[in-house]
């Protein structure tokens, strides 16, 4: 004879075991979906996991379109009226999902045929459950599930699915945040690519031809764009102006200011002023126009092939390096502050360039490059390398790169070499 009390206890134990199993299933699904950051992949995974875990074949995720205040099917089964991308108004006009969205509360219809505002997605649907997806109280969508039998969702299962909906809401919010951040990174990357292309176009496309001289130059920004630049300016009579500058700071702000300073200098250089007067005129404009705490260090040199000489002025820049038969030495000038800070005079210096001599102009990205021990490349190393017969722009850059191997580049590197041939 069957003991009713023992049978009841067995059913209670079985129900308890089933609930524990469902909670484990819920936990596994929640962990899985919370690890996915691609929104489309996440939504597809939600539908797949819920169908596999709970045995539902008719479910969909509808997301709220903030621009139109509509619900849009983003993933799920595709009935005749439930294709992906189908839109519904929020409110009873477009069925139970619209109603649940309008009330921001779960709506369950044990028998859909008894709901006056029900809109059929499939003819044999008999019960439907719509659970709002919310983040910090704000509606972001609806979790829709349907069954072909009347009263297809028990109160326990509804509570379980509501708990799952909370995890789904969090996962969607995280995926959307990641997508916005990824879109912003892509936008910034595209803008930086465009800025790099524009800045590259500001550098000389080829080395100028000057009688008796060979000129080469490179600029390697430490970021996508930078504040270093070099330029060649045709001055007539066979003369050519060489500019090498460094705007304080790095990145896009420095690059923007570099472009402005370049235009101002070119405008004044083409007035055929002497190097010192060019820097003085540029300085006046930058004092008025440059942001506070921003400045430019700059060398402007004029090469005269007729006299095989170079005349230059230095606005607070690292000293040029001349290489002659008796070795390498730095070229100082008497006066010249960085441009854009305060009024200053810019003295000039003229040097002869006999055959075989070389003049190196460079930015502090060369001398301040560090190795893994924290040592700087420094003045002695650049002098030693420049004095080698084979020294050139490319060999100097390669030597600095070998010295600082394993250390991230911290500053732009620009070098121009004028060789007398």
mmCIF file of C-alpha atoms in Angstrom:
data_model
loop_
_atom_site.group_PDB
_atom_site.id
_atom_site.type_symbol
_atom_site.label_atom_id
_atom_site.label_comp_id
_atom_site.label_asym_id
_atom_site.label_seq_id
_atom_site.Cartn_x
_atom_site.Cartn_y
_atom_site.Cartn_z
ATOM 1 C CA UNK A 1 0.000 0.000 0.000
ATOM 2 C CA UNK A 2 1.322 3.446 -0.996
ATOM 3 C CA UNK A 3 1.943 5.842 1.877
ATOM 4 C CA UNK A 4 0.457 9.250 0.821
ATOM 5 C CA UNK A 5 2.754 11.159 3.197
ATOM 6 C CA UNK A 6 5.864 9.412 1.860
ATOM 7 C CA UNK A 7 4.710 9.996 -1.741
ATOM 8 C CA UNK A 8 4.128 13.681 -1.022
ATOM 9 C CA UNK A 9 7.576 13.963 0.544
ATOM 10 C CA UNK A 10 9.132 12.303 -2.520
ATOM 11 C CA UNK A 11 7.405 14.772 -4.820
ATOM 12 C CA UNK A 12 8.601 17.652 -2.654
ATOM 13 C CA UNK A 13 12.174 16.315 -2.765
ATOM 14 C CA UNK A 14 11.960 15.943 -6.549
ATOM 15 C CA UNK A 15 10.579 19.477 -6.898
ATOM 16 C CA UNK A 16 13.429 20.764 -4.732
ATOM 17 C CA UNK A 17 16.020 18.973 -6.875
ATOM 18 C CA UNK A 18 14.458 20.342 -10.070
ATOM 19 C CA UNK A 19 14.533 23.880 -8.702
ATOM 20 C CA UNK A 20 18.214 23.528 -7.782
ATOM 21 C CA UNK A 21 18.957 22.220 -11.265
ATOM 22 C CA UNK A 22 17.114 25.168 -12.808
ATOM 23 C CA UNK A 23 19.101 27.595 -10.655
ATOM 24 C CA UNK A 24 22.324 25.982 -11.809
ATOM 25 C CA UNK A 25 21.118 26.310 -15.395
ATOM 26 C CA UNK A 26 20.298 29.963 -14.773
ATOM 27 C CA UNK A 27 23.764 30.541 -13.324
ATOM 28 C CA UNK A 28 25.506 28.882 -16.271
ATOM 29 C CA UNK A 29 23.482 30.856 -18.815
ATOM 30 C CA UNK A 30 24.081 34.123 -16.947
ATOM 31 C CA UNK A 31 27.836 33.524 -16.739
ATOM 32 C CA UNK A 32 28.018 32.685 -20.403
ATOM 33 C CA UNK A 33 26.074 35.664 -21.726
ATOM 34 C CA UNK A 34 27.842 38.116 -19.419
ATOM 35 C CA UNK A 35 31.151 37.190 -21.040
ATOM 36 C CA UNK A 36 30.032 38.297 -24.538
ATOM 37 C CA UNK A 37 30.580 41.930 -25.528
ATOM 38 C CA UNK A 38 29.485 41.891 -29.163
ATOM 39 C CA UNK A 39 25.807 42.899 -29.083
ATOM 40 C CA UNK A 40 24.588 40.877 -32.082
ATOM 41 C CA UNK A 41 26.497 37.782 -30.946
ATOM 42 C CA UNK A 42 25.170 38.268 -27.405
ATOM 43 C CA UNK A 43 21.531 38.420 -28.487
ATOM 44 C CA UNK A 44 21.871 35.326 -30.654
ATOM 45 C CA UNK A 45 23.584 33.516 -27.772
ATOM 46 C CA UNK A 46 20.810 34.495 -25.353
ATOM 47 C CA UNK A 47 18.164 32.987 -27.627
ATOM 48 C CA UNK A 48 20.221 29.858 -28.231
ATOM 49 C CA UNK A 49 21.054 29.259 -24.567
ATOM 50 C CA UNK A 50 17.520 29.828 -23.279
ATOM 51 C CA UNK A 51 16.094 27.539 -25.965
ATOM 52 C CA UNK A 52 18.632 24.836 -25.164
ATOM 53 C CA UNK A 53 18.436 25.199 -21.389
ATOM 54 C CA UNK A 54 14.697 25.556 -20.855
ATOM 55 C CA UNK A 55 13.323 23.928 -23.984
ATOM 56 C CA UNK A 56 11.626 27.005 -25.415
ATOM 57 C CA UNK A 57 11.640 27.311 -29.193
ATOM 58 C CA UNK A 58 9.661 30.523 -29.433
ATOM 59 C CA UNK A 59 11.419 33.416 -27.828
ATOM 60 C CA UNK A 60 12.705 36.776 -28.954
ATOM 61 C CA UNK A 61 14.590 39.807 -27.659
ATOM 62 C CA UNK A 62 13.088 43.165 -28.598
ATOM 63 C CA UNK A 63 15.159 46.278 -28.010
ATOM 64 C CA UNK A 64 13.867 49.793 -27.540
ATOM 65 C CA UNK A 65 14.854 52.275 -30.230
ATOM 66 C CA UNK A 66 15.484 55.480 -28.282
ATOM 67 C CA UNK A 67 15.116 57.640 -31.384
ATOM 68 C CA UNK A 68 11.668 56.394 -32.378
ATOM 69 C CA UNK A 69 10.430 55.012 -29.041
ATOM 70 C CA UNK A 70 9.620 51.694 -30.707
ATOM 71 C CA UNK A 71 10.394 48.060 -29.961
ATOM 72 C CA UNK A 72 12.504 46.292 -32.574
ATOM 73 C CA UNK A 73 12.981 42.533 -32.822
ATOM 74 C CA UNK A 74 16.746 42.106 -32.478
ATOM 75 C CA UNK A 75 17.012 38.322 -32.170
ATOM 76 C CA UNK A 76 14.822 35.236 -31.875
ATOM 77 C CA UNK A 77 12.437 32.990 -33.744
ATOM 78 C CA UNK A 78 10.945 34.294 -36.975
ATOM 79 C CA UNK A 79 7.220 33.935 -37.248
ATOM 80 C CA UNK A 80 5.280 35.563 -40.062
ATOM 81 C CA UNK A 81 4.874 38.760 -38.026
ATOM 82 C CA UNK A 82 8.097 38.359 -36.059
ATOM 83 C CA UNK A 83 10.939 38.836 -38.515
ATOM 84 C CA UNK A 84 14.133 40.396 -37.238
ATOM 85 C CA UNK A 85 13.861 44.154 -37.569
ATOM 86 C CA UNK A 86 10.063 44.208 -37.210
ATOM 87 C CA UNK A 87 8.944 47.246 -35.232
ATOM 88 C CA UNK A 88 6.144 47.628 -32.691
ATOM 89 C CA UNK A 89 4.698 50.662 -30.985
ATOM 90 C CA UNK A 90 4.957 50.837 -27.211
ATOM 91 C CA UNK A 91 1.425 50.453 -25.848
ATOM 92 C CA UNK A 92 -1.502 48.056 -26.339
ATOM 93 C CA UNK A 93 -1.854 48.992 -30.003
ATOM 94 C CA UNK A 94 0.923 46.547 -30.930
ATOM 95 C CA UNK A 95 0.167 43.662 -28.620
ATOM 96 C CA UNK A 96 1.405 42.259 -25.378
ATOM 97 C CA UNK A 97 5.034 43.238 -25.837
ATOM 98 C CA UNK A 98 3.975 46.845 -26.375
ATOM 99 C CA UNK A 99 1.776 46.630 -23.301
ATOM 100 C CA UNK A 100 4.582 45.227 -21.135
ATOM 101 C CA UNK A 101 6.879 47.989 -22.376
ATOM 102 C CA UNK A 102 4.314 50.681 -21.613
ATOM 103 C CA UNK A 103 3.723 49.414 -18.080
ATOM 104 C CA UNK A 104 7.385 48.400 -17.534
ATOM 105 C CA UNK A 105 6.141 45.242 -15.785
ATOM 106 C CA UNK A 106 5.877 41.571 -16.646
ATOM 107 C CA UNK A 107 2.732 40.592 -18.542
ATOM 108 C CA UNK A 108 1.682 36.946 -18.670
ATOM 109 C CA UNK A 109 -1.258 35.603 -20.660
ATOM 110 C CA UNK A 110 -2.043 31.954 -19.803
ATOM 111 C CA UNK A 111 -4.443 32.020 -22.762
ATOM 112 C CA UNK A 112 -3.635 34.606 -25.428
ATOM 113 C CA UNK A 113 -7.080 34.215 -26.988
ATOM 114 C CA UNK A 114 -8.535 35.903 -23.919
ATOM 115 C CA UNK A 115 -6.349 39.012 -24.317
ATOM 116 C CA UNK A 116 -8.184 41.609 -26.459
ATOM 117 C CA UNK A 117 -5.014 43.382 -27.605
ATOM 118 C CA UNK A 118 -3.078 40.202 -28.428
ATOM 119 C CA UNK A 119 -1.476 40.151 -31.903
ATOM 120 C CA UNK A 120 -0.690 36.710 -33.229
ATOM 121 C CA UNK A 121 2.815 35.853 -34.333
ATOM 122 C CA UNK A 122 2.032 32.189 -34.915
ATOM 123 C CA UNK A 123 -1.468 30.711 -35.196
ATOM 124 C CA UNK A 124 -0.815 27.940 -32.659
ATOM 125 C CA UNK A 125 0.582 30.138 -29.892
ATOM 126 C CA UNK A 126 -1.565 29.707 -26.790
ATOM 127 C CA UNK A 127 0.362 31.373 -23.953
ATOM 128 C CA UNK A 128 2.834 34.242 -23.923
ATOM 129 C CA UNK A 129 5.166 35.850 -21.423
ATOM 130 C CA UNK A 130 6.657 39.338 -21.839
ATOM 131 C CA UNK A 131 9.305 40.476 -19.369
ATOM 132 C CA UNK A 132 10.698 44.037 -19.440
ATOM 133 C CA UNK A 133 14.461 44.403 -19.735
ATOM 134 C CA UNK A 134 15.543 47.304 -17.570
ATOM 135 C CA UNK A 135 18.800 48.951 -16.583
ATOM 136 C CA UNK A 136 18.728 51.189 -13.517
ATOM 137 C CA UNK A 137 14.968 51.391 -13.873
ATOM 138 C CA UNK A 138 14.989 52.432 -17.532
ATOM 139 C CA UNK A 139 13.357 50.191 -20.132
ATOM 140 C CA UNK A 140 15.772 48.915 -22.792
ATOM 141 C CA UNK A 141 13.662 46.115 -24.271
ATOM 142 C CA UNK A 142 11.366 43.137 -23.846
ATOM 143 C CA UNK A 143 12.105 39.439 -23.363
ATOM 144 C CA UNK A 144 9.299 37.585 -25.185
ATOM 145 C CA UNK A 145 8.528 33.852 -24.776
ATOM 146 C CA UNK A 146 5.622 31.815 -26.195
ATOM 147 C CA UNK A 147 4.210 28.318 -25.784
ATOM 148 C CA UNK A 148 1.819 26.242 -27.891
ATOM 149 C CA UNK A 149 -0.095 25.088 -24.804
ATOM 150 C CA UNK A 150 -2.409 26.998 -22.512
ATOM 151 C CA UNK A 151 -0.752 28.160 -19.266
ATOM 152 C CA UNK A 152 2.692 27.130 -20.475
ATOM 153 C CA UNK A 153 4.600 28.991 -17.757
ATOM 154 C CA UNK A 154 4.407 28.116 -14.065
ATOM 155 C CA UNK A 155 4.798 30.850 -11.426
ATOM 156 C CA UNK A 156 8.192 29.351 -10.477
ATOM 157 C CA UNK A 157 9.361 29.379 -14.086
ATOM 158 C CA UNK A 158 8.199 32.987 -14.531
ATOM 159 C CA UNK A 159 10.239 34.061 -11.488
ATOM 160 C CA UNK A 160 13.239 32.189 -12.846
ATOM 161 C CA UNK A 161 12.916 33.847 -16.254
ATOM 162 C CA UNK A 162 12.521 37.265 -14.623
ATOM 163 C CA UNK A 163 15.786 36.641 -12.781
ATOM 164 C CA UNK A 164 17.387 35.653 -16.069
ATOM 165 C CA UNK A 165 16.018 38.831 -17.673
ATOM 166 C CA UNK A 166 17.948 40.840 -15.096
ATOM 167 C CA UNK A 167 21.184 39.190 -16.232
ATOM 168 C CA UNK A 168 20.202 39.706 -19.872
ATOM 169 C CA UNK A 169 19.625 43.421 -19.247
ATOM 170 C CA UNK A 170 23.046 43.804 -17.644
ATOM 171 C CA UNK A 171 24.725 41.883 -20.458
ATOM 172 C CA UNK A 172 23.023 44.042 -23.115
ATOM 173 C CA UNK A 173 24.013 47.238 -21.290
ATOM 174 C CA UNK A 174 27.635 46.080 -21.073
ATOM 175 C CA UNK A 175 27.675 45.091 -24.751
ATOM 176 C CA UNK A 176 26.218 48.448 -25.773
ATOM 177 C CA UNK A 177 28.797 50.285 -23.681
ATOM 178 C CA UNK A 178 31.576 48.239 -25.246
ATOM 179 C CA UNK A 179 30.141 48.907 -28.708
ATOM 180 C CA UNK A 180 29.998 52.663 -28.061
ATOM 181 C CA UNK A 181 33.582 52.617 -26.818
ATOM 182 C CA UNK A 182 34.669 50.548 -29.813
ATOM 183 C CA UNK A 183 32.870 52.912 -32.206
ATOM 184 C CA UNK A 184 34.531 55.870 -30.495
ATOM 185 C CA UNK A 185 37.944 54.199 -30.777
ATOM 186 C CA UNK A 186 37.295 53.490 -34.448
ATOM 187 C CA UNK A 187 36.220 57.088 -35.015
ATOM 188 C CA UNK A 188 39.277 58.441 -33.265
ATOM 189 C CA UNK A 189 41.522 56.020 -35.147
ATOM 190 C CA UNK A 190 40.032 57.151 -38.450
ATOM 191 C CA UNK A 191 40.508 60.809 -37.528
ATOM 192 C CA UNK A 192 44.091 60.138 -36.473
ATOM 193 C CA UNK A 193 44.746 58.327 -39.753
ATOM 194 C CA UNK A 194 43.404 61.351 -41.611
ATOM 195 C CA UNK A 195 45.468 63.695 -39.439
ATOM 196 C CA UNK A 196 48.588 61.605 -40.036
ATOM 197 C CA UNK A 197 47.997 61.719 -43.791
ATOM 198 C CA UNK A 198 47.507 65.493 -43.661
ATOM 199 C CA UNK A 199 50.612 66.012 -41.534
ATOM 200 C CA UNK A 200 52.689 63.744 -43.765
ATOM 201 C CA UNK A 201 51.630 65.930 -46.673
ATOM 202 C CA UNK A 202 53.167 68.937 -44.893
ATOM 203 C CA UNK A 203 56.621 67.361 -44.923
ATOM 204 C CA UNK A 204 58.777 67.718 -48.042
ATOM 205 C CA UNK A 205 57.967 65.048 -50.603
ATOM 206 C CA UNK A 206 61.537 64.949 -51.895
ATOM 207 C CA UNK A 207 64.950 66.375 -51.138
ATOM 208 C CA UNK A 208 65.605 69.682 -52.893
ATOM 209 C CA UNK A 209 68.359 70.030 -55.468
ATOM 210 C CA UNK A 210 70.927 72.631 -54.401
ATOM 211 C CA UNK A 211 74.207 73.156 -56.233
ATOM 212 C CA UNK A 212 77.092 71.750 -54.198
ATOM 213 C CA UNK A 213 74.895 70.364 -51.419
ATOM 214 C CA UNK A 214 72.906 67.261 -50.588
ATOM 215 C CA UNK A 215 69.967 67.600 -48.183
ATOM 216 C CA UNK A 216 68.093 64.726 -46.517
ATOM 217 C CA UNK A 217 65.559 64.646 -43.684
ATOM 218 C CA UNK A 218 63.168 62.394 -41.754
ATOM 219 C CA UNK A 219 60.485 62.888 -39.106
ATOM 220 C CA UNK A 220 59.250 59.962 -36.992
ATOM 221 C CA UNK A 221 56.334 60.931 -34.660
ATOM 222 C CA UNK A 222 56.146 58.924 -31.436
ATOM 223 C CA UNK A 223 52.369 58.909 -31.866
ATOM 224 C CA UNK A 224 50.126 59.009 -34.912
ATOM 225 C CA UNK A 225 50.879 62.714 -35.252
ATOM 226 C CA UNK A 226 53.311 64.987 -33.489
ATOM 227 C CA UNK A 227 54.747 68.463 -33.027
ATOM 228 C CA UNK A 228 58.076 68.018 -34.841
ATOM 229 C CA UNK A 229 58.517 69.172 -38.409
ATOM 230 C CA UNK A 230 61.084 70.073 -40.989
ATOM 231 C CA UNK A 231 60.690 72.022 -44.200
ATOM 232 C CA UNK A 232 62.547 73.349 -47.224
ATOM 233 C CA UNK A 233 61.694 76.770 -48.657
ATOM 234 C CA UNK A 234 62.894 77.961 -52.071
ATOM 235 C CA UNK A 235 64.155 81.547 -51.692
ATOM 236 C CA UNK A 236 65.368 82.414 -55.170
ATOM 237 C CA UNK A 237 68.894 82.931 -56.430
ATOM 238 C CA UNK A 238 69.655 79.292 -55.757
ATOM 239 C CA UNK A 239 69.265 79.794 -52.011
ATOM 240 C CA UNK A 240 67.092 77.524 -49.894
ATOM 241 C CA UNK A 241 65.709 77.846 -46.387
ATOM 242 C CA UNK A 242 65.808 74.859 -44.021
ATOM 243 C CA UNK A 243 63.441 74.768 -41.065
ATOM 244 C CA UNK A 244 63.448 72.329 -38.188
ATOM 245 C CA UNK A 245 61.062 72.844 -35.273
ATOM 246 C CA UNK A 246 59.518 71.233 -32.228
ATOM 247 C CA UNK A 247 56.217 72.334 -30.669
ATOM 248 C CA UNK A 248 55.954 71.648 -26.950
ATOM 249 C CA UNK A 249 53.766 68.672 -26.124
ATOM 250 C CA UNK A 250 52.796 65.673 -28.184
ATOM 251 C CA UNK A 251 49.888 64.264 -30.141
ATOM 252 C CA UNK A 252 47.142 65.980 -32.097
ATOM 253 C CA UNK A 253 47.262 69.298 -30.173
ATOM 254 C CA UNK A 254 50.985 69.695 -30.890
ATOM 255 C CA UNK A 255 50.406 68.689 -34.519
ATOM 256 C CA UNK A 256 47.734 71.375 -34.914
ATOM 257 C CA UNK A 257 50.014 74.043 -33.475
ATOM 258 C CA UNK A 258 52.857 72.781 -35.647
ATOM 259 C CA UNK A 259 50.739 73.319 -38.741
ATOM 260 C CA UNK A 260 49.980 76.888 -37.656
ATOM 261 C CA UNK A 261 53.607 77.685 -36.852
ATOM 262 C CA UNK A 262 54.726 76.204 -40.182
ATOM 263 C CA UNK A 263 52.362 78.455 -42.140
ATOM 264 C CA UNK A 264 53.434 81.561 -40.227
ATOM 265 C CA UNK A 265 57.114 80.829 -40.732
ATOM 266 C CA UNK A 266 56.700 80.112 -44.443
ATOM 267 C CA UNK A 267 54.850 83.395 -44.905
ATOM 268 C CA UNK A 268 57.663 85.372 -43.285
ATOM 269 C CA UNK A 269 60.490 83.413 -44.918
ATOM 270 C CA UNK A 270 59.099 84.239 -48.339
ATOM 271 C CA UNK A 271 59.474 87.914 -47.538
ATOM 272 C CA UNK A 272 63.237 87.203 -47.936
ATOM 273 C CA UNK A 273 64.024 88.386 -44.431
ATOM 274 C CA UNK A 274 67.210 87.235 -42.705
ATOM 275 C CA UNK A 275 66.898 84.184 -40.405
ATOM 276 C CA UNK A 276 66.984 86.298 -37.243
ATOM 277 C CA UNK A 277 64.283 88.651 -38.489
ATOM 278 C CA UNK A 278 62.113 85.753 -39.630
ATOM 279 C CA UNK A 279 62.186 84.238 -36.139
ATOM 280 C CA UNK A 280 61.483 87.615 -34.555
ATOM 281 C CA UNK A 281 58.405 88.145 -36.749
ATOM 282 C CA UNK A 282 57.136 84.603 -36.132
ATOM 283 C CA UNK A 283 57.669 85.036 -32.395
ATOM 284 C CA UNK A 284 55.510 88.190 -32.298
ATOM 285 C CA UNK A 285 52.608 86.358 -33.931
ATOM 286 C CA UNK A 286 52.920 83.257 -31.759
ATOM 287 C CA UNK A 287 53.013 85.310 -28.549
ATOM 288 C CA UNK A 288 49.617 86.724 -29.502
ATOM 289 C CA UNK A 289 48.072 83.537 -30.887
ATOM 290 C CA UNK A 290 49.587 80.521 -29.121
ATOM 291 C CA UNK A 291 47.871 79.062 -26.031
ATOM 292 C CA UNK A 292 49.594 79.785 -22.736
ATOM 293 C CA UNK A 293 52.302 77.282 -21.749
ATOM 294 C CA UNK A 294 52.797 76.333 -25.409
ATOM 295 C CA UNK A 295 55.889 77.283 -27.349
ATOM 296 C CA UNK A 296 58.071 76.297 -30.299
ATOM 297 C CA UNK A 297 61.800 75.677 -30.459
ATOM 298 C CA UNK A 298 63.028 76.335 -33.959
ATOM 299 C CA UNK A 299 66.059 76.634 -36.196
ATOM 300 C CA UNK A 300 65.847 78.509 -39.456
ATOM 301 C CA UNK A 301 68.876 78.272 -41.747
ATOM 302 C CA UNK A 302 69.510 79.747 -45.197
ATOM 303 C CA UNK A 303 71.852 77.865 -47.502
ATOM 304 C CA UNK A 304 73.737 79.971 -50.025
ATOM 305 C CA UNK A 305 75.393 77.756 -52.657
ATOM 306 C CA UNK A 306 77.224 80.706 -54.214
ATOM 307 C CA UNK A 307 79.322 81.252 -51.090
ATOM 308 C CA UNK A 308 79.032 77.644 -49.843
ATOM 309 C CA UNK A 309 77.798 78.979 -46.529
ATOM 310 C CA UNK A 310 74.879 78.641 -44.119
ATOM 311 C CA UNK A 311 73.412 81.442 -41.993
ATOM 312 C CA UNK A 312 71.042 80.417 -39.208
ATOM 313 C CA UNK A 313 69.143 81.677 -36.175
ATOM 314 C CA UNK A 314 68.138 79.505 -33.239
ATOM 315 C CA UNK A 315 64.959 79.971 -31.204
ATOM 316 C CA UNK A 316 65.674 77.908 -28.078
ATOM 317 C CA UNK A 317 66.396 74.715 -30.025
ATOM 318 C CA UNK A 318 69.118 72.148 -29.401
ATOM 319 C CA UNK A 319 72.389 73.243 -30.954
ATOM 320 C CA UNK A 320 73.123 72.218 -34.539
ATOM 321 C CA UNK A 321 76.114 69.946 -35.056
ATOM 322 C CA UNK A 322 78.790 70.693 -37.652
ATOM 323 C CA UNK A 323 81.171 67.968 -38.817
ATOM 324 C CA UNK A 324 84.459 69.033 -40.416
ATOM 325 C CA UNK A 325 87.903 67.522 -40.973
ATOM 326 C CA UNK A 326 88.863 68.160 -37.356
ATOM 327 C CA UNK A 327 85.746 66.458 -35.927
ATOM 328 C CA UNK A 328 82.270 67.410 -34.752
ATOM 329 C CA UNK A 329 81.236 70.413 -32.668
ATOM 330 C CA UNK A 330 78.047 72.165 -31.595
ATOM 331 C CA UNK A 331 77.143 75.594 -32.949
ATOM 332 C CA UNK A 332 75.868 78.064 -30.369
ATOM 333 C CA UNK A 333 74.222 81.427 -30.925
ATOM 334 C CA UNK A 334 74.260 84.442 -28.609
ATOM 335 C CA UNK A 335 70.506 84.935 -28.157
ATOM 336 C CA UNK A 336 67.161 83.421 -28.997
ATOM 337 C CA UNK A 337 64.365 82.218 -26.702
ATOM 338 C CA UNK A 338 61.776 79.628 -27.748
ATOM 339 C CA UNK A 339 59.051 81.219 -29.839
ATOM 340 C CA UNK A 340 55.650 82.090 -28.373
ATOM 341 C CA UNK A 341 56.736 82.901 -24.806
ATOM 342 C CA UNK A 342 57.991 86.488 -24.705
ATOM 343 C CA UNK A 343 59.741 89.055 -26.879
ATOM 344 C CA UNK A 344 63.263 88.097 -27.834
ATOM 345 C CA UNK A 345 66.099 88.947 -30.188
ATOM 346 C CA UNK A 346 67.456 86.223 -32.442
ATOM 347 C CA UNK A 347 71.125 86.475 -33.263
ATOM 348 C CA UNK A 348 72.489 84.945 -36.429
ATOM 349 C CA UNK A 349 75.544 82.843 -37.098
ATOM 350 C CA UNK A 350 77.219 82.233 -40.419
ATOM 351 C CA UNK A 351 79.340 79.155 -41.097
ATOM 352 C CA UNK A 352 81.312 78.057 -44.141
ATOM 353 C CA UNK A 353 80.579 74.613 -45.564
ATOM 354 C CA UNK A 354 83.713 73.315 -47.338
ATOM 355 C CA UNK A 355 83.444 70.125 -49.387
ATOM 356 C CA UNK A 356 83.039 67.105 -47.128
ATOM 357 C CA UNK A 357 81.508 69.001 -44.214
ATOM 358 C CA UNK A 358 78.102 68.103 -42.792
ATOM 359 C CA UNK A 359 75.531 70.024 -40.779
ATOM 360 C CA UNK A 360 73.062 68.076 -38.610
ATOM 361 C CA UNK A 361 69.833 69.683 -37.371
ATOM 362 C CA UNK A 362 67.761 67.501 -35.036
ATOM 363 C CA UNK A 363 65.193 67.570 -32.255
ATOM 364 C CA UNK A 364 65.692 66.492 -28.643
ATOM 365 C CA UNK A 365 63.950 63.206 -29.408
ATOM 366 C CA UNK A 366 67.433 62.118 -30.532
ATOM 367 C CA UNK A 367 69.518 63.154 -27.536
ATOM 368 C CA UNK A 368 66.821 62.366 -24.931
ATOM 369 C CA UNK A 369 66.111 58.837 -26.177
ATOM 370 C CA UNK A 370 66.772 56.404 -23.299
ATOM 371 C CA UNK A 371 67.821 52.770 -23.053
ATOM 372 C CA UNK A 372 66.615 50.086 -20.656
ATOM 373 C CA UNK A 373 69.043 51.331 -17.995
ATOM 374 C CA UNK A 374 67.560 54.842 -18.190
ATOM 375 C CA UNK A 375 70.641 56.371 -19.807
ATOM 376 C CA UNK A 376 70.115 59.072 -22.443
ATOM 377 C CA UNK A 377 71.620 58.904 -25.915
ATOM 378 C CA UNK A 378 73.052 62.336 -25.170
ATOM 379 C CA UNK A 379 75.413 64.807 -26.784
ATOM 380 C CA UNK A 380 78.535 62.647 -26.727
ATOM 381 C CA UNK A 381 76.918 59.790 -28.632
ATOM 382 C CA UNK A 382 75.464 62.015 -31.331
ATOM 383 C CA UNK A 383 78.838 63.740 -31.761
ATOM 384 C CA UNK A 384 80.638 60.402 -31.994
ATOM 385 C CA UNK A 385 78.210 59.046 -34.555
ATOM 386 C CA UNK A 386 78.062 62.209 -36.650
ATOM 387 C CA UNK A 387 81.873 62.214 -36.895
ATOM 388 C CA UNK A 388 81.876 58.858 -38.679
ATOM 389 C CA UNK A 389 82.483 59.183 -42.441
ATOM 390 C CA UNK A 390 79.359 57.163 -43.240
ATOM 391 C CA UNK A 391 77.090 59.151 -40.896
ATOM 392 C CA UNK A 392 73.762 60.139 -42.411
ATOM 393 C CA UNK A 393 70.161 60.764 -41.411
ATOM 394 C CA UNK A 394 69.304 57.070 -41.685
ATOM 395 C CA UNK A 395 72.405 55.801 -39.837
ATOM 396 C CA UNK A 396 71.823 58.253 -36.987
ATOM 397 C CA UNK A 397 68.216 57.177 -36.605
ATOM 398 C CA UNK A 398 69.246 53.507 -36.740
ATOM 399 C CA UNK A 399 71.894 54.090 -34.057
ATOM 400 C CA UNK A 400 69.354 55.740 -31.757
ATOM 401 C CA UNK A 401 66.887 52.897 -32.393
ATOM 402 C CA UNK A 402 69.530 50.292 -31.454
ATOM 403 C CA UNK A 403 70.465 52.254 -28.335
ATOM 404 C CA UNK A 404 66.864 52.541 -27.105
ATOM 405 C CA UNK A 405 65.717 49.050 -28.169
ATOM 406 C CA UNK A 406 63.160 47.703 -25.709
ATOM 407 C CA UNK A 407 62.055 51.161 -24.521
ATOM 408 C CA UNK A 408 58.937 52.806 -25.904
ATOM 409 C CA UNK A 409 59.647 55.955 -27.893
ATOM 410 C CA UNK A 410 58.664 58.949 -25.753
ATOM 411 C CA UNK A 411 59.228 61.829 -28.173
ATOM 412 C CA UNK A 412 59.167 62.623 -31.874
ATOM 413 C CA UNK A 413 62.463 62.200 -33.741
ATOM 414 C CA UNK A 414 63.408 64.563 -36.563
ATOM 415 C CA UNK A 415 66.768 64.908 -38.305
ATOM 416 C CA UNK A 416 67.928 66.983 -41.289
ATOM 417 C CA UNK A 417 71.447 66.690 -42.695
ATOM 418 C CA UNK A 418 73.057 69.176 -45.049
ATOM 419 C CA UNK A 419 76.136 67.732 -46.732
ATOM 420 C CA UNK A 420 78.616 69.747 -48.799
ATOM 421 C CA UNK A 421 79.649 67.790 -51.888
#
